[in-house]
Amino acid sequence: MPEDRVPISPFPVVDPDLDKMDHMAFVKARSDFVKAQLVRTEEINFVREKMKWCYRREGVNHLQNCRDITLQYLELARAAKLEWIKPFKMVSKAVEVLEE
């Protein structure tokens, strides 16, 4: 019995038009970004727990029956390591002008 893929929320993003001088908006955006990262991390942990229980439940047939959930977990773990866990960072326009 193949496992269904667990729905995962999208990568958190920061609004590029955020005014850094508006302190309350900046703090709220940073807080929302961190919350979205924590939610995504917990979703990945849920997929890992589901995979672990699938392995225990299926026994010797786990290679065949838990393949979908294992591939999803590997994909999420790879993305978490390489791509999406980034600190909340606003690039100032003055730095962009100096680099050009």
mmCIF file of N, CA, C and O in Angstrom:
data_model
loop_
_atom_site.group_PDB
_atom_site.id
_atom_site.type_symbol
_atom_site.label_atom_id
_atom_site.label_comp_id
_atom_site.label_asym_id
_atom_site.label_seq_id
_atom_site.Cartn_x
_atom_site.Cartn_y
_atom_site.Cartn_z
ATOM 1 N N MET A 1 0.843 -1.180 0.000
ATOM 2 C CA MET A 1 0.000 0.000 0.000
ATOM 3 C C MET A 1 0.888 1.243 0.000
ATOM 4 O O MET A 1 1.503 1.571 0.999
ATOM 5 N N PRO A 2 1.012 1.932 -1.114
ATOM 6 C CA PRO A 2 1.874 3.107 -1.157
ATOM 7 C C PRO A 2 1.296 4.266 -0.352
ATOM 8 O O PRO A 2 0.088 4.484 -0.334
ATOM 9 N N GLU A 3 2.176 4.975 0.292
ATOM 10 C CA GLU A 3 1.776 6.123 1.097
ATOM 11 C C GLU A 3 1.540 7.333 0.193
ATOM 12 O O GLU A 3 2.207 7.510 -0.807
ATOM 13 N N ASP A 4 0.592 8.158 0.547
ATOM 14 C CA ASP A 4 0.359 9.397 -0.186
ATOM 15 C C ASP A 4 1.368 10.444 0.260
ATOM 16 O O ASP A 4 1.832 10.434 1.396
ATOM 17 N N ARG A 5 1.665 11.356 -0.643
ATOM 18 C CA ARG A 5 2.594 12.438 -0.295
ATOM 19 C C ARG A 5 1.905 13.394 0.677
ATOM 20 O O ARG A 5 0.731 13.707 0.543
ATOM 21 N N VAL A 6 2.671 13.865 1.641
ATOM 22 C CA VAL A 6 2.161 14.803 2.632
ATOM 23 C C VAL A 6 2.251 16.212 2.054
ATOM 24 O O VAL A 6 3.292 16.597 1.528
ATOM 25 N N PRO A 7 1.175 17.003 2.114
ATOM 26 C CA PRO A 7 1.260 18.367 1.581
ATOM 27 C C PRO A 7 2.178 19.231 2.450
ATOM 28 O O PRO A 7 2.076 19.215 3.673
ATOM 29 N N ILE A 8 3.069 19.964 1.810
ATOM 30 C CA ILE A 8 4.036 20.811 2.497
ATOM 31 C C ILE A 8 3.835 22.250 2.042
ATOM 32 O O ILE A 8 3.595 22.517 0.866
ATOM 33 N N SER A 9 3.948 23.184 2.970
ATOM 34 C CA SER A 9 3.764 24.598 2.632
ATOM 35 C C SER A 9 4.924 25.103 1.770
ATOM 36 O O SER A 9 6.021 24.548 1.805
ATOM 37 N N PRO A 10 4.698 26.156 1.011
ATOM 38 C CA PRO A 10 5.753 26.673 0.133
ATOM 39 C C PRO A 10 6.865 27.371 0.923
ATOM 40 O O PRO A 10 6.723 27.651 2.113
ATOM 41 N N PHE A 11 7.977 27.655 0.242
ATOM 42 C CA PHE A 11 9.091 28.360 0.859
ATOM 43 C C PHE A 11 8.642 29.733 1.345
ATOM 44 O O PHE A 11 7.899 30.421 0.649
ATOM 45 N N PRO A 12 9.122 30.164 2.511
ATOM 46 C CA PRO A 12 8.785 31.520 2.943
ATOM 47 C C PRO A 12 9.554 32.554 2.117
ATOM 48 O O PRO A 12 10.692 32.324 1.726
ATOM 49 N N VAL A 13 8.913 33.652 1.837
ATOM 50 C CA VAL A 13 9.547 34.730 1.064
ATOM 51 C C VAL A 13 9.337 36.059 1.781
ATOM 52 O O VAL A 13 8.406 36.225 2.556
ATOM 53 N N VAL A 14 10.224 36.985 1.492
ATOM 54 C CA VAL A 14 10.140 38.324 2.047
ATOM 55 C C VAL A 14 9.684 39.261 0.938
ATOM 56 O O VAL A 14 10.173 39.175 -0.188
ATOM 57 N N ASP A 15 8.758 40.150 1.257
ATOM 58 C CA ASP A 15 8.278 41.124 0.284
ATOM 59 C C ASP A 15 9.432 42.045 -0.123
ATOM 60 O O ASP A 15 10.016 42.719 0.725
ATOM 61 N N PRO A 16 9.812 42.072 -1.398
ATOM 62 C CA PRO A 16 10.945 42.903 -1.801
ATOM 63 C C PRO A 16 10.659 44.403 -1.702
ATOM 64 O O PRO A 16 11.591 45.201 -1.645
ATOM 65 N N ASP A 17 9.402 44.796 -1.640
ATOM 66 C CA ASP A 17 9.050 46.212 -1.535
ATOM 67 C C ASP A 17 8.885 46.670 -0.087
ATOM 68 O O ASP A 17 8.376 47.759 0.164
ATOM 69 N N LEU A 18 9.330 45.861 0.858
ATOM 70 C CA LEU A 18 9.185 46.199 2.268
ATOM 71 C C LEU A 18 10.044 47.422 2.601
ATOM 72 O O LEU A 18 11.225 47.477 2.250
ATOM 73 N N ASP A 19 9.443 48.380 3.266
ATOM 74 C CA ASP A 19 10.161 49.588 3.671
ATOM 75 C C ASP A 19 10.915 49.288 4.963
ATOM 76 O O ASP A 19 10.315 49.053 6.002
ATOM 77 N N LYS A 20 12.249 49.304 4.898
ATOM 78 C CA LYS A 20 13.060 49.001 6.080
ATOM 79 C C LYS A 20 12.968 50.082 7.138
ATOM 80 O O LYS A 20 13.259 49.834 8.297
ATOM 81 N N MET A 21 12.577 51.263 6.748
ATOM 82 C CA MET A 21 12.491 52.360 7.711
ATOM 83 C C MET A 21 11.228 52.266 8.576
ATOM 84 O O MET A 21 11.166 52.869 9.632
ATOM 85 N N ASP A 22 10.248 51.504 8.137
ATOM 86 C CA ASP A 22 9.045 51.267 8.932
ATOM 87 C C ASP A 22 9.332 50.088 9.862
ATOM 88 O O ASP A 22 9.234 48.926 9.479
ATOM 89 N N HIS A 23 9.705 50.435 11.097
ATOM 90 C CA HIS A 23 10.172 49.419 12.040
ATOM 91 C C HIS A 23 9.112 48.353 12.338
ATOM 92 O O HIS A 23 9.428 47.161 12.385
ATOM 93 N N MET A 24 7.879 48.756 12.526
ATOM 94 C CA MET A 24 6.828 47.793 12.863
ATOM 95 C C MET A 24 6.580 46.818 11.705
ATOM 96 O O MET A 24 6.405 45.625 11.931
ATOM 97 N N ALA A 25 6.587 47.322 10.488
ATOM 98 C CA ALA A 25 6.392 46.436 9.329
ATOM 99 C C ALA A 25 7.571 45.486 9.181
ATOM 100 O O ALA A 25 7.395 44.308 8.852
ATOM 101 N N PHE A 26 8.771 45.981 9.442
ATOM 102 C CA PHE A 26 9.968 45.155 9.340
ATOM 103 C C PHE A 26 9.938 44.028 10.376
ATOM 104 O O PHE A 26 10.208 42.866 10.054
ATOM 105 N N VAL A 27 9.592 44.361 11.609
ATOM 106 C CA VAL A 27 9.519 43.353 12.675
ATOM 107 C C VAL A 27 8.439 42.323 12.366
ATOM 108 O O VAL A 27 8.639 41.121 12.556
ATOM 109 N N LYS A 28 7.294 42.779 11.876
ATOM 110 C CA LYS A 28 6.211 41.850 11.536
ATOM 111 C C LYS A 28 6.619 40.924 10.392
ATOM 112 O O LYS A 28 6.363 39.717 10.433
ATOM 113 N N ALA A 29 7.287 41.471 9.371
ATOM 114 C CA ALA A 29 7.731 40.651 8.246
ATOM 115 C C ALA A 29 8.755 39.613 8.707
ATOM 116 O O ALA A 29 8.715 38.453 8.296
ATOM 117 N N ARG A 30 9.674 40.026 9.573
ATOM 118 C CA ARG A 30 10.675 39.093 10.091
ATOM 119 C C ARG A 30 10.013 38.001 10.922
ATOM 120 O O ARG A 30 10.347 36.817 10.802
ATOM 121 N N SER A 31 9.050 38.382 11.741
ATOM 122 C CA SER A 31 8.331 37.415 12.566
ATOM 123 C C SER A 31 7.561 36.416 11.706
ATOM 124 O O SER A 31 7.596 35.204 11.961
ATOM 125 N N ASP A 32 6.883 36.905 10.679
ATOM 126 C CA ASP A 32 6.145 36.020 9.773
ATOM 127 C C ASP A 32 7.082 35.064 9.041
ATOM 128 O O ASP A 32 6.761 33.895 8.840
ATOM 129 N N PHE A 33 8.242 35.574 8.635
ATOM 130 C CA PHE A 33 9.231 34.748 7.938
ATOM 131 C C PHE A 33 9.723 33.614 8.831
ATOM 132 O O PHE A 33 9.785 32.456 8.415
ATOM 133 N N VAL A 34 10.044 33.933 10.072
ATOM 134 C CA VAL A 34 10.541 32.922 11.012
ATOM 135 C C VAL A 34 9.448 31.896 11.318
ATOM 136 O O VAL A 34 9.716 30.689 11.366
ATOM 137 N N LYS A 35 8.208 32.358 11.490
ATOM 138 C CA LYS A 35 7.102 31.427 11.744
ATOM 139 C C LYS A 35 6.907 30.471 10.567
ATOM 140 O O LYS A 35 6.696 29.274 10.766
ATOM 141 N N ALA A 36 6.993 30.995 9.346
ATOM 142 C CA ALA A 36 6.841 30.137 8.167
ATOM 143 C C ALA A 36 7.958 29.109 8.090
ATOM 144 O O ALA A 36 7.725 27.945 7.731
ATOM 145 N N GLN A 37 9.177 29.497 8.449
ATOM 146 C CA GLN A 37 10.280 28.542 8.464
ATOM 147 C C GLN A 37 10.062 27.459 9.517
ATOM 148 O O GLN A 37 10.325 26.280 9.263
ATOM 149 N N LEU A 38 9.580 27.857 10.696
ATOM 150 C CA LEU A 38 9.334 26.872 11.750
ATOM 151 C C LEU A 38 8.227 25.897 11.366
ATOM 152 O O LEU A 38 8.322 24.697 11.641
ATOM 153 N N VAL A 39 7.179 26.408 10.731
ATOM 154 C CA VAL A 39 6.090 25.534 10.290
ATOM 155 C C VAL A 39 6.612 24.523 9.275
ATOM 156 O O VAL A 39 6.330 23.328 9.360
ATOM 157 N N ARG A 40 7.395 24.983 8.324
ATOM 158 C CA ARG A 40 7.937 24.082 7.303
ATOM 159 C C ARG A 40 8.869 23.042 7.932
ATOM 160 O O ARG A 40 8.854 21.876 7.546
ATOM 161 N N THR A 41 9.662 23.444 8.902
ATOM 162 C CA THR A 41 10.544 22.502 9.595
ATOM 163 C C THR A 41 9.735 21.428 10.305
ATOM 164 O O THR A 41 10.076 20.237 10.247
ATOM 165 N N GLU A 42 8.657 21.816 10.965
ATOM 166 C CA GLU A 42 7.813 20.830 11.644
ATOM 167 C C GLU A 42 7.104 19.914 10.650
ATOM 168 O O GLU A 42 6.891 18.732 10.941
ATOM 169 N N GLU A 43 6.747 20.435 9.489
ATOM 170 C CA GLU A 43 6.149 19.577 8.463
ATOM 171 C C GLU A 43 7.146 18.526 7.987
ATOM 172 O O GLU A 43 6.784 17.373 7.772
ATOM 173 N N ILE A 44 8.395 18.915 7.841
ATOM 174 C CA ILE A 44 9.435 17.955 7.444
ATOM 175 C C ILE A 44 9.628 16.918 8.542
ATOM 176 O O ILE A 44 9.772 15.721 8.262
ATOM 177 N N ASN A 45 9.596 17.347 9.803
ATOM 178 C CA ASN A 45 9.696 16.388 10.911
ATOM 179 C C ASN A 45 8.513 15.423 10.909
ATOM 180 O O ASN A 45 8.671 14.237 11.227
ATOM 181 N N PHE A 46 7.326 15.910 10.557
ATOM 182 C CA PHE A 46 6.150 15.043 10.475
ATOM 183 C C PHE A 46 6.329 13.985 9.390
ATOM 184 O O PHE A 46 5.983 12.815 9.587
ATOM 185 N N VAL A 47 6.884 14.387 8.249
ATOM 186 C CA VAL A 47 7.137 13.420 7.171
ATOM 187 C C VAL A 47 8.140 12.372 7.640
ATOM 188 O O VAL A 47 7.980 11.179 7.362
ATOM 189 N N ARG A 48 9.166 12.790 8.389
ATOM 190 C CA ARG A 48 10.148 11.841 8.908
ATOM 191 C C ARG A 48 9.497 10.845 9.867
ATOM 192 O O ARG A 48 9.764 9.639 9.802
ATOM 193 N N GLU A 49 8.636 11.340 10.760
ATOM 194 C CA GLU A 49 7.942 10.444 11.692
ATOM 195 C C GLU A 49 7.022 9.475 10.939
ATOM 196 O O GLU A 49 6.942 8.296 11.283
ATOM 197 N N LYS A 50 6.335 9.969 9.920
ATOM 198 C CA LYS A 50 5.458 9.108 9.129
ATOM 199 C C LYS A 50 6.270 8.026 8.422
ATOM 200 O O LYS A 50 5.858 6.864 8.353
ATOM 201 N N MET A 51 7.446 8.394 7.919
ATOM 202 C CA MET A 51 8.321 7.430 7.259
ATOM 203 C C MET A 51 8.813 6.381 8.265
ATOM 204 O O MET A 51 8.828 5.182 7.974
ATOM 205 N N LYS A 52 9.163 6.826 9.461
ATOM 206 C CA LYS A 52 9.643 5.906 10.491
ATOM 207 C C LYS A 52 8.567 4.885 10.859
ATOM 208 O O LYS A 52 8.841 3.680 10.947
ATOM 209 N N TRP A 53 7.336 5.354 11.023
ATOM 210 C CA TRP A 53 6.253 4.436 11.375
ATOM 211 C C TRP A 53 5.887 3.520 10.217
ATOM 212 O O TRP A 53 5.497 2.362 10.428
ATOM 213 N N CYS A 54 6.037 4.001 9.003
ATOM 214 C CA CYS A 54 5.800 3.147 7.844
ATOM 215 C C CYS A 54 6.826 2.004 7.820
ATOM 216 O O CYS A 54 6.479 0.857 7.573
ATOM 217 N N TYR A 55 8.079 2.341 8.091
ATOM 218 C CA TYR A 55 9.129 1.308 8.127
ATOM 219 C C TYR A 55 8.811 0.252 9.186
ATOM 220 O O TYR A 55 8.953 -0.941 8.948
ATOM 221 N N ARG A 56 8.374 0.714 10.360
ATOM 222 C CA ARG A 56 8.058 -0.230 11.443
ATOM 223 C C ARG A 56 6.835 -1.084 11.105
ATOM 224 O O ARG A 56 6.806 -2.272 11.380
ATOM 225 N N ARG A 57 5.825 -0.466 10.524
ATOM 226 C CA ARG A 57 4.583 -1.170 10.221
ATOM 227 C C ARG A 57 4.774 -2.202 9.116
ATOM 228 O O ARG A 57 4.250 -3.315 9.188
ATOM 229 N N GLU A 58 5.532 -1.848 8.070
ATOM 230 C CA GLU A 58 5.665 -2.711 6.900
ATOM 231 C C GLU A 58 6.712 -3.805 7.067
ATOM 232 O O GLU A 58 6.666 -4.801 6.350
ATOM 233 N N GLY A 59 7.647 -3.641 7.973
ATOM 234 C CA GLY A 59 8.650 -4.682 8.201
ATOM 235 C C GLY A 59 9.520 -4.919 6.981
ATOM 236 O O GLY A 59 10.114 -3.992 6.441
ATOM 237 N N VAL A 60 9.576 -6.170 6.523
ATOM 238 C CA VAL A 60 10.468 -6.515 5.415
ATOM 239 C C VAL A 60 10.025 -5.919 4.084
ATOM 240 O O VAL A 60 10.813 -5.839 3.150
ATOM 241 N N ASN A 61 8.791 -5.498 3.975
ATOM 242 C CA ASN A 61 8.288 -4.915 2.727
ATOM 243 C C ASN A 61 8.419 -3.393 2.687
ATOM 244 O O ASN A 61 7.855 -2.750 1.808
ATOM 245 N N HIS A 62 9.171 -2.814 3.615
ATOM 246 C CA HIS A 62 9.244 -1.356 3.690
ATOM 247 C C HIS A 62 9.885 -0.737 2.456
ATOM 248 O O HIS A 62 9.544 0.379 2.089
ATOM 249 N N LEU A 63 10.786 -1.427 1.798
ATOM 250 C CA LEU A 63 11.424 -0.857 0.611
ATOM 251 C C LEU A 63 10.413 -0.594 -0.499
ATOM 252 O O LEU A 63 10.506 0.384 -1.227
ATOM 253 N N GLN A 64 9.449 -1.450 -0.591
ATOM 254 C CA GLN A 64 8.441 -1.324 -1.633
ATOM 255 C C GLN A 64 7.277 -0.434 -1.199
ATOM 256 O O GLN A 64 6.833 0.430 -1.949
ATOM 257 N N ASN A 65 6.822 -0.612 0.022
ATOM 258 C CA ASN A 65 5.598 0.057 0.460
ATOM 259 C C ASN A 65 5.818 1.478 0.989
ATOM 260 O O ASN A 65 4.859 2.238 1.071
ATOM 261 N N CYS A 66 7.026 1.825 1.373
ATOM 262 C CA CYS A 66 7.296 3.154 1.928
ATOM 263 C C CYS A 66 8.116 4.015 0.973
ATOM 264 O O CYS A 66 8.656 5.039 1.363
ATOM 265 N N ARG A 67 8.204 3.603 -0.265
ATOM 266 C CA ARG A 67 9.056 4.307 -1.224
ATOM 267 C C ARG A 67 8.631 5.761 -1.452
ATOM 268 O O ARG A 67 9.464 6.659 -1.446
ATOM 269 N N ASP A 68 7.339 6.011 -1.624
ATOM 270 C CA ASP A 68 6.865 7.367 -1.915
ATOM 271 C C ASP A 68 7.194 8.343 -0.787
ATOM 272 O O ASP A 68 7.702 9.437 -1.030
ATOM 273 N N ILE A 69 6.892 7.935 0.441
ATOM 274 C CA ILE A 69 7.126 8.831 1.570
ATOM 275 C C ILE A 69 8.625 9.024 1.809
ATOM 276 O O ILE A 69 9.076 10.105 2.185
ATOM 277 N N THR A 70 9.429 7.993 1.539
ATOM 278 C CA THR A 70 10.875 8.112 1.696
ATOM 279 C C THR A 70 11.464 9.058 0.657
ATOM 280 O O THR A 70 12.312 9.898 0.986
ATOM 281 N N LEU A 71 11.004 8.963 -0.576
ATOM 282 C CA LEU A 71 11.488 9.876 -1.616
ATOM 283 C C LEU A 71 11.090 11.318 -1.309
ATOM 284 O O LEU A 71 11.875 12.249 -1.535
ATOM 285 N N GLN A 72 9.884 11.513 -0.773
ATOM 286 C CA GLN A 72 9.465 12.860 -0.407
ATOM 287 C C GLN A 72 10.348 13.403 0.712
ATOM 288 O O GLN A 72 10.777 14.562 0.676
ATOM 289 N N TYR A 73 10.640 12.570 1.705
ATOM 290 C CA TYR A 73 11.487 13.034 2.804
ATOM 291 C C TYR A 73 12.893 13.369 2.317
ATOM 292 O O TYR A 73 13.466 14.387 2.710
ATOM 293 N N LEU A 74 13.458 12.549 1.459
ATOM 294 C CA LEU A 74 14.792 12.829 0.933
ATOM 295 C C LEU A 74 14.802 14.129 0.131
ATOM 296 O O LEU A 74 15.746 14.923 0.223
ATOM 297 N N GLU A 75 13.769 14.353 -0.645
ATOM 298 C CA GLU A 75 13.656 15.588 -1.418
ATOM 299 C C GLU A 75 13.564 16.812 -0.498
ATOM 300 O O GLU A 75 14.239 17.826 -0.714
ATOM 301 N N LEU A 76 12.763 16.708 0.562
ATOM 302 C CA LEU A 76 12.619 17.815 1.500
ATOM 303 C C LEU A 76 13.895 18.052 2.300
ATOM 304 O O LEU A 76 14.280 19.201 2.540
ATOM 305 N N ALA A 77 14.555 16.981 2.708
ATOM 306 C CA ALA A 77 15.794 17.127 3.467
ATOM 307 C C ALA A 77 16.879 17.772 2.608
ATOM 308 O O ALA A 77 17.627 18.633 3.080
ATOM 309 N N ARG A 78 16.951 17.382 1.358
ATOM 310 C CA ARG A 78 17.932 17.970 0.445
ATOM 311 C C ARG A 78 17.636 19.457 0.241
ATOM 312 O O ARG A 78 18.543 20.295 0.255
ATOM 313 N N ALA A 79 16.373 19.797 0.067
ATOM 314 C CA ALA A 79 15.998 21.208 -0.125
ATOM 315 C C ALA A 79 16.282 22.021 1.134
ATOM 316 O O ALA A 79 16.735 23.159 1.046
ATOM 317 N N ALA A 80 16.018 21.436 2.297
ATOM 318 C CA ALA A 80 16.260 22.150 3.548
ATOM 319 C C ALA A 80 17.743 22.425 3.735
ATOM 320 O O ALA A 80 18.131 23.483 4.225
ATOM 321 N N LYS A 81 18.562 21.493 3.325
ATOM 322 C CA LYS A 81 20.005 21.661 3.503
ATOM 323 C C LYS A 81 20.582 22.645 2.494
ATOM 324 O O LYS A 81 21.431 23.460 2.831
ATOM 325 N N LEU A 82 20.120 22.592 1.263
ATOM 326 C CA LEU A 82 20.753 23.368 0.205
ATOM 327 C C LEU A 82 20.091 24.704 -0.101
ATOM 328 O O LEU A 82 20.760 25.646 -0.489
ATOM 329 N N GLU A 83 18.776 24.781 0.024
ATOM 330 C CA GLU A 83 18.088 25.918 -0.565
ATOM 331 C C GLU A 83 17.392 26.856 0.403
ATOM 332 O O GLU A 83 17.657 28.035 0.423
ATOM 333 N N TRP A 84 16.467 26.346 1.175
ATOM 334 C CA TRP A 84 15.472 27.256 1.715
ATOM 335 C C TRP A 84 15.750 27.806 3.095
ATOM 336 O O TRP A 84 15.169 28.793 3.492
ATOM 337 N N ILE A 85 16.624 27.203 3.884
ATOM 338 C CA ILE A 85 16.849 27.748 5.224
ATOM 339 C C ILE A 85 17.841 28.895 5.096
ATOM 340 O O ILE A 85 19.037 28.706 5.045
ATOM 341 N N LYS A 86 17.298 30.084 5.009
ATOM 342 C CA LYS A 86 18.104 31.285 4.854
ATOM 343 C C LYS A 86 17.650 32.287 5.910
ATOM 344 O O LYS A 86 16.482 32.363 6.242
ATOM 345 N N PRO A 87 18.573 33.060 6.428
ATOM 346 C CA PRO A 87 18.154 34.058 7.412
ATOM 347 C C PRO A 87 17.357 35.175 6.756
ATOM 348 O O PRO A 87 17.466 35.405 5.560
ATOM 349 N N PHE A 88 16.580 35.828 7.569
ATOM 350 C CA PHE A 88 15.826 36.991 7.100
ATOM 351 C C PHE A 88 16.835 38.084 6.816
ATOM 352 O O PHE A 88 17.516 38.576 7.705
ATOM 353 N N LYS A 89 16.974 38.446 5.566
ATOM 354 C CA LYS A 89 17.990 39.415 5.192
ATOM 355 C C LYS A 89 17.421 40.351 4.141
ATOM 356 O O LYS A 89 16.919 39.911 3.121
ATOM 357 N N MET A 90 17.499 41.607 4.410
ATOM 358 C CA MET A 90 17.066 42.618 3.460
ATOM 359 C C MET A 90 18.309 43.228 2.831
ATOM 360 O O MET A 90 19.201 43.687 3.532
ATOM 361 N N VAL A 91 18.385 43.220 1.529
ATOM 362 C CA VAL A 91 19.509 43.820 0.818
ATOM 363 C C VAL A 91 19.192 45.293 0.615
ATOM 364 O O VAL A 91 18.158 45.644 0.058
ATOM 365 N N SER A 92 20.082 46.136 1.077
ATOM 366 C CA SER A 92 19.831 47.562 0.919
ATOM 367 C C SER A 92 20.150 47.997 -0.502
ATOM 368 O O SER A 92 21.015 47.435 -1.166
ATOM 369 N N LYS A 93 19.462 49.001 -0.955
ATOM 370 C CA LYS A 93 19.661 49.487 -2.313
ATOM 371 C C LYS A 93 21.009 50.181 -2.468
ATOM 372 O O LYS A 93 21.595 50.199 -3.530
ATOM 373 N N ALA A 94 21.545 50.737 -1.377
ATOM 374 C CA ALA A 94 22.849 51.395 -1.434
ATOM 375 C C ALA A 94 23.954 50.382 -1.714
ATOM 376 O O ALA A 94 24.873 50.649 -2.474
ATOM 377 N N VAL A 95 23.845 49.193 -1.134
ATOM 378 C CA VAL A 95 24.833 48.142 -1.383
ATOM 379 C C VAL A 95 24.755 47.684 -2.824
ATOM 380 O O VAL A 95 25.787 47.438 -3.465
ATOM 381 N N GLU A 96 23.567 47.579 -3.379
ATOM 382 C CA GLU A 96 23.416 47.161 -4.771
ATOM 383 C C GLU A 96 24.056 48.176 -5.711
ATOM 384 O O GLU A 96 24.686 47.816 -6.697
ATOM 385 N N VAL A 97 23.941 49.474 -5.413
ATOM 386 C CA VAL A 97 24.530 50.511 -6.251
ATOM 387 C C VAL A 97 26.051 50.445 -6.176
ATOM 388 O O VAL A 97 26.742 50.592 -7.186
ATOM 389 N N LEU A 98 26.592 50.207 -4.992
ATOM 390 C CA LEU A 98 28.053 50.126 -4.831
ATOM 391 C C LEU A 98 28.638 48.929 -5.560
ATOM 392 O O LEU A 98 29.755 48.993 -6.069
ATOM 393 N N GLU A 99 27.915 47.820 -5.605
ATOM 394 C CA GLU A 99 28.419 46.622 -6.272
ATOM 395 C C GLU A 99 28.448 46.767 -7.769
ATOM 396 O O GLU A 99 29.230 46.135 -8.443
ATOM 397 N N GLU A 100 27.598 47.606 -8.336
ATOM 398 C CA GLU A 100 27.552 47.775 -9.796
ATOM 399 C C GLU A 100 28.651 48.647 -10.241
ATOM 400 O O GLU A 100 29.650 48.744 -10.447
#
